[in-house]
Steps between C-alpha positions, in 0.01 A plus 500: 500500500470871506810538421481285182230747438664837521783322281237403225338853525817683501720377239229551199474850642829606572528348126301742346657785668822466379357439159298831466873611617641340166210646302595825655842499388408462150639270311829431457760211362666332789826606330388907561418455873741747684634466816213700636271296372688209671531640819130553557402196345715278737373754807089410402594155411618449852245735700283289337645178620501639854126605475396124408686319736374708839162470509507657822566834345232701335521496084428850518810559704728300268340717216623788576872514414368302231335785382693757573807327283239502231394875493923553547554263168191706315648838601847403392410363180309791399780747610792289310218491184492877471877556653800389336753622777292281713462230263890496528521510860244230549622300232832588363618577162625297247903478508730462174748172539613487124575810232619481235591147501667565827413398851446795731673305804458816733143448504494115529699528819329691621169318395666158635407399147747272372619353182326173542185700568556719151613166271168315658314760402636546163553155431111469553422775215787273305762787510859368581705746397463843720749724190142390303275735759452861473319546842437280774237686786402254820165627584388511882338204420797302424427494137721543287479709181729481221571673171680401244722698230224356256250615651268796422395534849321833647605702824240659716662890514228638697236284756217702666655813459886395658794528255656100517876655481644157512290402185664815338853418598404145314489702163779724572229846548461773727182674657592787280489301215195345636291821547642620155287219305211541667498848470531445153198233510291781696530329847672726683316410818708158649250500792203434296707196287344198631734326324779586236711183322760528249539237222713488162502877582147532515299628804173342591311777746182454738379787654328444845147584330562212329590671184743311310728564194788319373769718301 
């Protein structure tokens, strides 16, 4: 009987917990959980289990790692928020498989990402014909975002103060060239760009005050 008890006290409460764990990690699609994310969920989820099924152990003692993977999760979401370079470590970068109308097949070796995986992908955004796609980048995720030559689509040239240098190679640019325009635009500061994109050869610029101006 008692242990029936500890069963129906422990589940709502070990419930809860991993909740305020979810509300912690803000919120997020399922699609843009990274591996991270995954890894501690899966931990809790079965620290959990193991806490309701011994009710011979304290609760207390099962919370603890519990805990402790949550303050880890907090600190390393709020380091990857204000770090790229550990954004990218934690959750990778996005990788180019088509430019130009040309698969990059370099990188989808070396992604294990094969052609069935790119023609289910673009059959779903009804592309069939890869000549027809100016970019292709697979996002950590596994999402896949394409570009076509149609398409106005804008580049992010600058995020939280980092120069994206794959973004300029995209648009055949330099650095130099880079730094020349916004020099010319009065932003000659790159660390204080919150963000920087670059559309039909306009730049859209956010200051990290908050100040934005589109030119």
């Amino acid at each position: 009987m008692d242990e029936y008890f500890h069963l129906l006290l422990r589940t709502p409460f070990m419930f809860v917990v991993i909740l305020i764990f979810f509300r912690l990690t803000g919120k997020k699609d399922l699609g843009d959980v990274s591996v991270l994310d995954v890894g501690i969920t899966l931990m809790i989820a079965d620290l959990a289990v193991l806490t309701i099924e011994n009710p011979e152990s304290s609760i207390f003692k099962g919370l603890l790692p519990i805990i402790l993977l949550i303050i880890i999760q907090f600190i390393l979401s709020k380091v990857t928020l204000k770090s790229q370079k550990a954004r990218a470590i934690m959750d990778g970068r996005p990788s180019l498989v088509i430019e130009h109308g040309k698969c990059n097949q370099k990188v989808m070796r070396d992604l294990g990402y094969t052609l069935d995986d790119l023609y289910l992908q673009l059959r779903s955004k009804d592309i069939a014909d890869i000549s027809k796609v100016s970019f292709a980048l697979l996002e950590p995720t596994g999402h896949l975002s394409v570009f076509q030559h149609k398409d106005d689509f804008s580049l992010p040239l600058i995020l939280d103060g980092n120069i994206q240098r794959q973004h300029l190679h995209l648009i055949n640019k330099d650095e130099k060239w880079l730094k020349e325009e916004l020099t010319k635009l009065g932003n000659e500061k790159i660390q204080d760009i919150f963000i920087c994109s670059y559309t039909n050869e306009e730049f859209y610029i956010e200051l990290l005050d908050n100040k934005a101006a589109i030119e």
